[in-house]
Coordinates of C-alpha atoms in Angstrom, one line a residue:
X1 CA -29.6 4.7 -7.6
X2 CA -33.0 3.0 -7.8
X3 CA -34.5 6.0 -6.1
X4 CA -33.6 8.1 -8.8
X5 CA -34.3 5.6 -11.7
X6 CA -37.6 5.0 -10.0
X7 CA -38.2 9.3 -9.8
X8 CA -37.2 10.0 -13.4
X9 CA -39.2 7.4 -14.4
X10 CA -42.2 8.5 -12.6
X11 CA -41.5 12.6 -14.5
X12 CA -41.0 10.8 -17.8
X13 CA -44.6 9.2 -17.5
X14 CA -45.7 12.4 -16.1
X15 CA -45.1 14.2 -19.7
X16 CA -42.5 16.4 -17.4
X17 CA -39.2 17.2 -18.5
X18 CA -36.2 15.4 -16.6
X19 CA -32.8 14.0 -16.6
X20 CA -31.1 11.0 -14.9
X21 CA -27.2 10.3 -14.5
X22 CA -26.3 7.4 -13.3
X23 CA -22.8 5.9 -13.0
X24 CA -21.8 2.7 -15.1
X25 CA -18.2 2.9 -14.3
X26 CA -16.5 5.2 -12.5
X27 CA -15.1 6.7 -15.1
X28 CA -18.2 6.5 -17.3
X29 CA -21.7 8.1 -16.9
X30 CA -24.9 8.0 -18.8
X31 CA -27.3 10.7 -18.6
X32 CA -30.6 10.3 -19.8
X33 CA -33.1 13.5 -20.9
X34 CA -36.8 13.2 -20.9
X35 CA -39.9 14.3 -23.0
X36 CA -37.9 16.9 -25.4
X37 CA -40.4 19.0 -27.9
X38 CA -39.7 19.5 -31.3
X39 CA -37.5 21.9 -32.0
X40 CA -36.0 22.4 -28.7
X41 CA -32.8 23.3 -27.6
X42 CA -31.3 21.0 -24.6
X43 CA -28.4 22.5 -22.4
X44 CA -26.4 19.7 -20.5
X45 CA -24.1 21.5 -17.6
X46 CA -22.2 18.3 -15.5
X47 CA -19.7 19.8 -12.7
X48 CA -16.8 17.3 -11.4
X49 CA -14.0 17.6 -9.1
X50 CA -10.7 15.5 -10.1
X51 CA -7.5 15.4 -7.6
X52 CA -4.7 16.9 -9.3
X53 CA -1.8 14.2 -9.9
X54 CA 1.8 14.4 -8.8
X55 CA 5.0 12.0 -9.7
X56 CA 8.3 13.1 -9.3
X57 CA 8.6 17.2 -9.6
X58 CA 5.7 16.9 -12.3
X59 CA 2.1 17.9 -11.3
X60 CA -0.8 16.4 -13.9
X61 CA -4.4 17.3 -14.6
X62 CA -5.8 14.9 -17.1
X63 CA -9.4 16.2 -18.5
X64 CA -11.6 13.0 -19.9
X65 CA -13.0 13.5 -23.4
X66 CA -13.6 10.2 -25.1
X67 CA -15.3 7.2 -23.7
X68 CA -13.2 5.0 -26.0
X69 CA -15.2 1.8 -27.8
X70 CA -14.7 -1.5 -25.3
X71 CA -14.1 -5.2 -26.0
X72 CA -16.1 -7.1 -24.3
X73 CA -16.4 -10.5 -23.6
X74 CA -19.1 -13.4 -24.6
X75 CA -20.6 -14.7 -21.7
X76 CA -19.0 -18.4 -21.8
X77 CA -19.3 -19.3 -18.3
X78 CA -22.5 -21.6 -17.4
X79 CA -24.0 -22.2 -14.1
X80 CA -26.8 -24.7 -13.6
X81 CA -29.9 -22.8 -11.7
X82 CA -32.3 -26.1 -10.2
X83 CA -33.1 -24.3 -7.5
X84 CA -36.3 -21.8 -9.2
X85 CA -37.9 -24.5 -11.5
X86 CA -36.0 -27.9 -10.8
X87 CA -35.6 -28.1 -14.6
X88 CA -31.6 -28.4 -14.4
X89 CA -31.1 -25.8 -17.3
X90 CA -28.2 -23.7 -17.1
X91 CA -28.2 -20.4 -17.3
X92 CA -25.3 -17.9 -18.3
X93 CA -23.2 -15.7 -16.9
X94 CA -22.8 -12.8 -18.3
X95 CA -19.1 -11.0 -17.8
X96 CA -20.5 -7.7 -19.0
X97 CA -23.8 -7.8 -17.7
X98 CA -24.6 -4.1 -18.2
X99 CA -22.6 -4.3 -22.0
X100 CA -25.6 -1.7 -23.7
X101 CA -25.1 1.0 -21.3
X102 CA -21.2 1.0 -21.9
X103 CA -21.2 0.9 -25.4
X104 CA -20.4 4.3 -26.7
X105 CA -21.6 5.0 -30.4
X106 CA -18.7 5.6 -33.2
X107 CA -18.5 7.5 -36.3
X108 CA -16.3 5.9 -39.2
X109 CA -13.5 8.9 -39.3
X110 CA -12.7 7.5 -42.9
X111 CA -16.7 8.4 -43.9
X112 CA -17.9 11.2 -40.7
X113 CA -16.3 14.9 -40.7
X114 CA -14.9 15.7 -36.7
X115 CA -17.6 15.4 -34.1
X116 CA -17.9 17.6 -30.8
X117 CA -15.2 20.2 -31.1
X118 CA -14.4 21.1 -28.0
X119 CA -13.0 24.3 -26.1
X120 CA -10.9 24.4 -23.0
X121 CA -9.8 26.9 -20.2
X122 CA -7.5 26.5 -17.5
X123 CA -7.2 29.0 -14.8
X124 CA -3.7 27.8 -12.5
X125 CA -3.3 28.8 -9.8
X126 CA -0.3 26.6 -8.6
X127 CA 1.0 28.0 -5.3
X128 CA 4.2 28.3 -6.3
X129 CA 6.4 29.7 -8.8
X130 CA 6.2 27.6 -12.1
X131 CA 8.8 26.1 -14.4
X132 CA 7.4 24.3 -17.3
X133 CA 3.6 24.7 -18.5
X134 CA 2.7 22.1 -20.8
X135 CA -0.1 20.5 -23.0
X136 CA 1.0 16.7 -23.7
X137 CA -1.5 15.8 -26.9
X138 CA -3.4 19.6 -28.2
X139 CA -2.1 22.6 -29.0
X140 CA -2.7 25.6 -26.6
X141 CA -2.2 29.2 -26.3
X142 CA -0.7 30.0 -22.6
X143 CA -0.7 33.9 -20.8
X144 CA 1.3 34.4 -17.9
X145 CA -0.4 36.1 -15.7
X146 CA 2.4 35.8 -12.8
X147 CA 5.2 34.0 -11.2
X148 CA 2.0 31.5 -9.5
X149 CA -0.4 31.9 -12.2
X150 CA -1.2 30.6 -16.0
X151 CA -4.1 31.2 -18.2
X152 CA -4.4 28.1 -20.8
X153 CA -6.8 27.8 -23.8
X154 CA -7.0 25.4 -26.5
X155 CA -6.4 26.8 -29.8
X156 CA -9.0 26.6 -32.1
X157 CA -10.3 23.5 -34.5
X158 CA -9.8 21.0 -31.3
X159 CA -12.2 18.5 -31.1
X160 CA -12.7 15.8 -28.4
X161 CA -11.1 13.0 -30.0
X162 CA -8.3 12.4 -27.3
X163 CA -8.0 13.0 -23.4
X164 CA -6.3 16.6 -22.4
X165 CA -3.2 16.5 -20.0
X166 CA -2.1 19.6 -18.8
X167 CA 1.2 19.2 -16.9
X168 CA 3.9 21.7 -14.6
X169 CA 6.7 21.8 -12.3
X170 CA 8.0 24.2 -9.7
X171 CA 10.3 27.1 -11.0
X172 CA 13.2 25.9 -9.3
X173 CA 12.4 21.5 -9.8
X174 CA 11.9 21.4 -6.3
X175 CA 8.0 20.3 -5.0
X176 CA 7.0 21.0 -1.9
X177 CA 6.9 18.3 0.8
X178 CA 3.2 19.3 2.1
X179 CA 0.0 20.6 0.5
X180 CA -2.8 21.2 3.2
X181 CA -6.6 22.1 1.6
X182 CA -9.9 22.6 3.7
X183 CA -13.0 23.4 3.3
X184 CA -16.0 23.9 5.8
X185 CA -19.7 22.3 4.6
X186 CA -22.3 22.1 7.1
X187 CA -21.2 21.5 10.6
X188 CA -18.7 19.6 9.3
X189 CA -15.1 20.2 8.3
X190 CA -12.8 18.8 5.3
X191 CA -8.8 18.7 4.9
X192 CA -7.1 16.9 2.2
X193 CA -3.2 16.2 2.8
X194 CA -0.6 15.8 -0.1
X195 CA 2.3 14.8 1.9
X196 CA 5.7 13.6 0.4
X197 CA 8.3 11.5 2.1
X198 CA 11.8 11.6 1.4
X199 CA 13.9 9.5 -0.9
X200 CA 16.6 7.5 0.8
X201 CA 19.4 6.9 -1.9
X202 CA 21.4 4.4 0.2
X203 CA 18.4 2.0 1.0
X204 CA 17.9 0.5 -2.7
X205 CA 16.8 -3.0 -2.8
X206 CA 19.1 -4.6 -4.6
X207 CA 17.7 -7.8 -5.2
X208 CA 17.3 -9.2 -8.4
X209 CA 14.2 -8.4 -10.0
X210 CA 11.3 -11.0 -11.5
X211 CA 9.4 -9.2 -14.3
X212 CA 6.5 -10.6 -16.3
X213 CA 5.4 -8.2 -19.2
X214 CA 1.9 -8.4 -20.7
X215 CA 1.6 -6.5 -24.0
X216 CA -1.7 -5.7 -25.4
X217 CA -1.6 -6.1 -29.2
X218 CA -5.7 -6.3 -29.9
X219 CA -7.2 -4.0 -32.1
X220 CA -7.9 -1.5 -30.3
X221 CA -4.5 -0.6 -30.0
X222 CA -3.9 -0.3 -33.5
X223 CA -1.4 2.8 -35.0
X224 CA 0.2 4.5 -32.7
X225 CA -0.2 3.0 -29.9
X226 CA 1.0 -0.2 -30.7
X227 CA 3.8 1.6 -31.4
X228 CA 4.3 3.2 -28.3
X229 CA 3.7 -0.1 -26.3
X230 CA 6.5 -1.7 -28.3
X231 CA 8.7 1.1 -28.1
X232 CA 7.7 1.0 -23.9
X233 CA 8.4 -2.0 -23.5
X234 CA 11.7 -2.4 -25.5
X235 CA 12.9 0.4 -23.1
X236 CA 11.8 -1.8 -20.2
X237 CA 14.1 -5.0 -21.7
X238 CA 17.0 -2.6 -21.8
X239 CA 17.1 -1.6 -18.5
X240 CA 16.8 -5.8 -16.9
X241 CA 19.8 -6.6 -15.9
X242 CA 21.8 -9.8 -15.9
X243 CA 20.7 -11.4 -12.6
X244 CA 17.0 -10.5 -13.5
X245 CA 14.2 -13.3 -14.6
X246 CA 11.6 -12.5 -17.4
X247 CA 9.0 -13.3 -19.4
X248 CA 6.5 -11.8 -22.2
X249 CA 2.9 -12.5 -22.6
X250 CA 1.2 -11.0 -25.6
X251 CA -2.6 -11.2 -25.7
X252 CA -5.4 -10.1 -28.0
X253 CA -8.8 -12.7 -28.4
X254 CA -5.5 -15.4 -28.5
X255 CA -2.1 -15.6 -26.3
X256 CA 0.9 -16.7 -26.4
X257 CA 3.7 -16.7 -23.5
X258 CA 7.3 -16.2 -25.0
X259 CA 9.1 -18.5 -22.3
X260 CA 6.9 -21.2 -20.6
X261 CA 8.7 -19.9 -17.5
X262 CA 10.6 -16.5 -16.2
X263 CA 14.3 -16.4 -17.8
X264 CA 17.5 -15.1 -17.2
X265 CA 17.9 -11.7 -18.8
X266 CA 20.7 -12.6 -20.3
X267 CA 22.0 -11.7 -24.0
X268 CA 20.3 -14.0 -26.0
X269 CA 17.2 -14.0 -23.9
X270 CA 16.4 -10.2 -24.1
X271 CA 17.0 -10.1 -28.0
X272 CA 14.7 -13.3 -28.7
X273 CA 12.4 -10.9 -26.7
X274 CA 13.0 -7.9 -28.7
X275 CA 12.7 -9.7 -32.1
X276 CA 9.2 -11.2 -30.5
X277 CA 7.5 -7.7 -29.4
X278 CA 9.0 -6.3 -33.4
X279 CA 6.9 -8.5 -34.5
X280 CA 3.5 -8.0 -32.7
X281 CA 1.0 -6.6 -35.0
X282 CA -2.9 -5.0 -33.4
X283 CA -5.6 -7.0 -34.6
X284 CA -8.5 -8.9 -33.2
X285 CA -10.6 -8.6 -29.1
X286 CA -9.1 -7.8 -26.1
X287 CA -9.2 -11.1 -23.9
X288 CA -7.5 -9.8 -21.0
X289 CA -8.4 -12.5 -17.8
X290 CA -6.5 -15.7 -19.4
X291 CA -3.4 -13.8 -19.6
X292 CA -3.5 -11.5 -16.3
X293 CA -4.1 -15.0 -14.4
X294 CA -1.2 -16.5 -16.6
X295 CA 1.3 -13.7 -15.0
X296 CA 0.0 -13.3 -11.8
X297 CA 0.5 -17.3 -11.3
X298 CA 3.6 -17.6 -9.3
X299 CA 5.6 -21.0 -9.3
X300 CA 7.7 -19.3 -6.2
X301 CA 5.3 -17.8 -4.0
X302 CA 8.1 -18.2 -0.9
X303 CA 10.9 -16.6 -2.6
X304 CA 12.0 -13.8 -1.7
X305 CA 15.7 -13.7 -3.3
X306 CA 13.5 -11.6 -6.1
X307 CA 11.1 -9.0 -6.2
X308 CA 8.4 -10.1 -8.3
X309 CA 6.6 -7.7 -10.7
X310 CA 3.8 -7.7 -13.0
X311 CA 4.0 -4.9 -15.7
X312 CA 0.7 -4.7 -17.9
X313 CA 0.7 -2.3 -21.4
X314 CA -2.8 -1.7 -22.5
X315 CA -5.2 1.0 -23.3
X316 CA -8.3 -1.2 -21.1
X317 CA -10.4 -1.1 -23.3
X318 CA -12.6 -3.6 -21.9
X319 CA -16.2 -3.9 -20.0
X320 CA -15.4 -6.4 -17.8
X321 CA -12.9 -4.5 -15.8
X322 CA -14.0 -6.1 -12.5
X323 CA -13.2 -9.7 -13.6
X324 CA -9.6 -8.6 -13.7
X325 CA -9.5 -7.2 -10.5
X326 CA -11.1 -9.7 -9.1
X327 CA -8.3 -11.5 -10.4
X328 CA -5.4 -9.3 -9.0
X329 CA -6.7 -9.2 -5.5
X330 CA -7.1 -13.1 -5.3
X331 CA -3.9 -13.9 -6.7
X332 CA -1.1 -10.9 -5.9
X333 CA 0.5 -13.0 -3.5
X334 CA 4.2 -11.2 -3.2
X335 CA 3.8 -9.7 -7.2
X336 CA 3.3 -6.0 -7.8
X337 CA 1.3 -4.7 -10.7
X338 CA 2.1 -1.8 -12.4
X339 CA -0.3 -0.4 -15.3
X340 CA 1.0 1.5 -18.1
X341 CA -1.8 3.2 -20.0
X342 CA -1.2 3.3 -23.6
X343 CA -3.1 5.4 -26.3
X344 CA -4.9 8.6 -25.6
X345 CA -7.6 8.1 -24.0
X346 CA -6.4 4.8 -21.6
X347 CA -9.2 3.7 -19.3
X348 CA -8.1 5.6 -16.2
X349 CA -10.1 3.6 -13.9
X350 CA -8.8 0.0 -14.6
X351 CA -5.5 1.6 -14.5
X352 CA -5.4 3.1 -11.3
X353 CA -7.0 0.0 -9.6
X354 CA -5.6 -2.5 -10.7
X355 CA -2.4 -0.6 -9.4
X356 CA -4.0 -0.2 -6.2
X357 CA -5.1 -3.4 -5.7
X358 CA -1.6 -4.9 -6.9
X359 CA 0.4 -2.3 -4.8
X360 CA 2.3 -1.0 -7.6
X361 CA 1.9 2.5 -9.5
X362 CA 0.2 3.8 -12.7
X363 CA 1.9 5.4 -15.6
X364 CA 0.3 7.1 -18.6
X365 CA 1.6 7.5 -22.0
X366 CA -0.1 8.8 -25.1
X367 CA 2.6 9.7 -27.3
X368 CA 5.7 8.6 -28.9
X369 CA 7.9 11.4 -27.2
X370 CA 6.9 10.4 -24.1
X371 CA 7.8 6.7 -23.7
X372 CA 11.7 6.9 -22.9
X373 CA 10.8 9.5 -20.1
X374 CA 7.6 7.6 -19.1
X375 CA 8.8 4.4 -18.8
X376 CA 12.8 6.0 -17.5
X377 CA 10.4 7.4 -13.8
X378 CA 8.6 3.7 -14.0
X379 CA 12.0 2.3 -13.6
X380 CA 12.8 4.3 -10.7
X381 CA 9.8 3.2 -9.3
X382 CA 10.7 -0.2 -10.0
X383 CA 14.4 -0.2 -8.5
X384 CA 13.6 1.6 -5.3
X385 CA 11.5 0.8 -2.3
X386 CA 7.9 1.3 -1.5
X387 CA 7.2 3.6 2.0
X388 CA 5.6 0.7 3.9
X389 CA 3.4 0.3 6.9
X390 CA 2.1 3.7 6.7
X391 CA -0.6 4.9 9.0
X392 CA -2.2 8.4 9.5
X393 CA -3.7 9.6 12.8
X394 CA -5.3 13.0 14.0
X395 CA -5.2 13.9 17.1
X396 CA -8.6 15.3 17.5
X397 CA -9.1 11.6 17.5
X398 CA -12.6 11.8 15.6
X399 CA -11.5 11.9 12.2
X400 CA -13.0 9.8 9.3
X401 CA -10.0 9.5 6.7
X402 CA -9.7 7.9 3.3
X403 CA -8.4 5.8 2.0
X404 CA -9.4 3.3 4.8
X405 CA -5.8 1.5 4.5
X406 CA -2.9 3.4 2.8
X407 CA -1.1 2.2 0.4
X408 CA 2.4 1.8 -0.2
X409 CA 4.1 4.3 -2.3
X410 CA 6.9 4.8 -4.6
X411 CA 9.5 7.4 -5.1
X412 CA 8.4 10.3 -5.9
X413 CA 4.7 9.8 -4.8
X414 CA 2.9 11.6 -2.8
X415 CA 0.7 10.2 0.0
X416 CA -2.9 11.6 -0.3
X417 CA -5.3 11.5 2.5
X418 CA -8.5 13.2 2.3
X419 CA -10.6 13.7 5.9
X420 CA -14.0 14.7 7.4
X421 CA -13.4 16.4 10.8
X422 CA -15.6 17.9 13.3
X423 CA -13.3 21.0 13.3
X424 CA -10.1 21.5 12.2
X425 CA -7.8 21.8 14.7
X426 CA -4.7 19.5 16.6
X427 CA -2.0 17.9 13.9
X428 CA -1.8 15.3 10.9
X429 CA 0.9 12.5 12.3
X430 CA 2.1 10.4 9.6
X431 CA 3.9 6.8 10.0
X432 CA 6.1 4.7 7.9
X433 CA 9.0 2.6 7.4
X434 CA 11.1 3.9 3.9
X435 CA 13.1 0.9 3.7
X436 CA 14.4 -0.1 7.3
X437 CA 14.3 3.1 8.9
X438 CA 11.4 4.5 10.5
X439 CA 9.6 8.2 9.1
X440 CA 7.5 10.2 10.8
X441 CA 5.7 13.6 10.3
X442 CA 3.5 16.1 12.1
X443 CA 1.8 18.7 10.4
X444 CA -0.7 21.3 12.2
X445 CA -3.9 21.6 10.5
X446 CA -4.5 25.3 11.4
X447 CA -2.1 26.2 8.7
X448 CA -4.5 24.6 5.8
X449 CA -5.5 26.6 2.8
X450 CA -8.9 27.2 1.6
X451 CA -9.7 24.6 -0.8
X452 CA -12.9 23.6 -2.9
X453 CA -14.5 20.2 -3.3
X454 CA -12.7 18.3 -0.7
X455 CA -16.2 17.1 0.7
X456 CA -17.2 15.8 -2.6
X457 CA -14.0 13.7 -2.9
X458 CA -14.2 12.8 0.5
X459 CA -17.6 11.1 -0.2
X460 CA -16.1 10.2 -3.6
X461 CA -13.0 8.3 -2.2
X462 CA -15.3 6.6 0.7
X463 CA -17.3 5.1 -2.3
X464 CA -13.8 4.0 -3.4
X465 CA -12.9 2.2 -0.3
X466 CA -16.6 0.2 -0.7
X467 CA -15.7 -0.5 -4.1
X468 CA -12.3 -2.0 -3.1
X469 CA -13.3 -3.7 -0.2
X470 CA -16.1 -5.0 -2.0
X471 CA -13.3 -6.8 -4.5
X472 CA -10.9 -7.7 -2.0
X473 CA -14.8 -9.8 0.0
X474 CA -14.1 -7.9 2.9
X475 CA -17.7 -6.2 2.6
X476 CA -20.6 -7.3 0.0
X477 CA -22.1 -4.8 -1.7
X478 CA -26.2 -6.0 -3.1

């Protein structure tokens, strides 16, 4: 990164034309355009590769378009530098050290006509034949081409004011239990595995379950998304059950826990909750840390009589994502988090990990319609067990996969494992235990289809595993 700061630099001085993206996030970039005349046109082209997403029977393939306005925090931490002066000062520390370069500019809607229409084509190509074909938050205009393949365009008058989901199933609501992809780049070759264990009815945990809700209710989530987080999470009351514990925690610049304690979802317990979330209006920051730490602190850390979970509604609209995940890895103990993006345009990123660091699952949902269906998959997640203990190995033994450790999944998810090979050749063996028995599968990587990008995400997902092991102190990162 500093060599490329350090060569636009050198162009811009130069009186030469050049352009610089950096990465602030991963899931926000700046790009920076020098030494423009008057007059002249500039034509920004960016190409990026994104994994599409499967849950259930439903394959997603969500298309960024707003980099939403974040909260973020004062720095109110002090640390007392003596060691460059001796004067004893304190200095601060800043939470949001980088805060100009993530702050995206905003046009009053109330005062500013729509800004940066937008157009959009989707050639899909799925692989096999598809059911439903559908655009979650814009209107489109959809040609069959056949039984495999869809042409999707937005209809006119859009304009980039929301993230675009494009989402299908198989024709027959069946998905197939193994994708295989490669690509060859350089002497090298890549393979990226989707590979989907089975579900095992008869192995449900049936232990009671431990649930502490955070709600969001800053301004940022004002309209309808407040509405959908009340309506998700008034959903997720109904489905506790009797021999549950619970407890809410709404947060915006302030907090307040409903119970000092998790509760017995009993009658009177639920509806005191219900009448509490009813109530919750969006207004003021979005002071996230004080309330994570608040439910991830467990009073129980040795029992196991429950599964504790951690289930956080928020758009993330924040710029000091790494303070809360920081925070998860430090204190998951035996909780799971799972995120549920509200709004539409949810900051992906925080979402998917802070899931990954609390070994739970993200969910997305940017409309109304979709909360009872949303939230109903999130329960299945919820009730059933995790494929644990999974390991991948290749038999050509020289394989450099990611992610470095797997994670645990949930029903309906697929494992994803992405792989540079010296040649593609011998078999994918997958390990795991799905409840208490042991699962096992070989696939042949002869049989892989021609894919392309895999050796961008390959290098993308390794960056991934720095990042994480970064948070988690395994590895430092200057």
């Amino acid at each position: 990164r500093q060599e490329a700061r350090a060569t636009y630099e050198t162009a811009k001085a130069s009186g030469r034309k050049a352009s610089l993206m950096e990465q602030e996030r991963p899931n926000l970039f700046t790009n920076s355009v020098a030494n423009i005349g008057p007059h002249e046109q500039v034509v920004v082209q960016i190409d990026f590769q994104e994994p599409v997403r499967l849950s259930g029977n439903m394959f997603s393939l969500r298309v960024p378009l707003v980099v939403a306005p974040r909260y973020d925090p004062a720095p109110i931490v002090q640390s007392a530098d003596i060691s460059s002066d001796g004067s004893g000062w304190s200095v601060a520390t800043d939470p949001v050290p980088d805060r100009e370069k993530i702050t995206s500019p905003v046009l009053d809607p109330r005062i500013n006509a729509p800004v940066n229409p937008v157009s959009i084509k989707v050639q899909l190509q799925a692989g096999f034949a598809l059911g439903e074909v559908k655009s979650q938050y814009h209107a489109v205009n959809t040609q069959a081409v056949d039984a495999q393949t869809r042409i999707v365009t937005l209809s006119g008058g859009a304009h980039a004011d929301r993230d675009f989901e494009l989402t299908w199933t198989p024709m027959d609501s069946t998905v197939p239990a193994i994708g295989l992809f490669r690509e060859h780049v350089g002497k090298d070759d890549y393979a990226l595995a989707y590979i989907t264990p089975p579900a095992i009815e008869e192995e449900k945990d049936t232990r009671p379950r431990e649930v502490v809700f955070l709600i969001d209710n800053s301004g940022s989530m004002g309209g309808a998304s407040m509405d959908q987080a009340e309506a998700s999470l008034d959903y997720a009351l109904s489905r506790l059950k009797p021999a549950d514990r619970f407890n809410v925690i709404r947060f915006d610049d302030t907090m307040d826990l409903l119970f000092t304690d998790t509760v017995e979802a009993i009658g009177k317990n639920v509806s005191m909750a219900r009448e509490f979330v009813d109530k919750l209006q969006a207004s003021g920051g979005t002071e996230m840390l004080e309330p994570l730490q608040a439910a991830m602190k467990d009073p129980r850390p040795a029992d196991r009589s429950f599964v504790r979970q951690v289930v956080f509604l928020t758009d993330g609209a924040i710029g000091n994502e790494q303070q809360l995940l920081d925070t998860i890895a430090a204190k998951r103990g035996r909780s799971r988090v799972f995120m549920v993006g509200i709004g539409s345009a949810p900051n992906n990123y925080l979402m998917n990990r802070a899931a990954e660091l609390g070994r739970g699952s993200f969910t997305s949902i940017g409309s109304g319609e979709q909360v009872n269906d949303r939230m109903r998959d999130l329960f299945v997640k919820l009730e059933n067990p995790v494929v644990t203990n999974l390991v991948a190995t290749f038999s050509s033994g020289n394989a450099d996969v990611t992610p470095s450790t797997l994670p645990d999944l949930y029903r309906g998810e697929p494992l994803v494992i992405a792989t540079k090979l010296g040649s593609l050749s011998g078999t994918l063996t997958v390990k795991g235990m799905i409840g208490r028995q042991p699962w096992e599968m070989t696939v042949p990587l002869a049989g892989a289809a021609r894919g392309e990008g895999l050796s961008k995400l390959w290098a993308r997902r390794k960056i991934s595993d720095a990042e994480v092991e970064n948070t988690l102190g395994t590895i430092s990162i200057d």
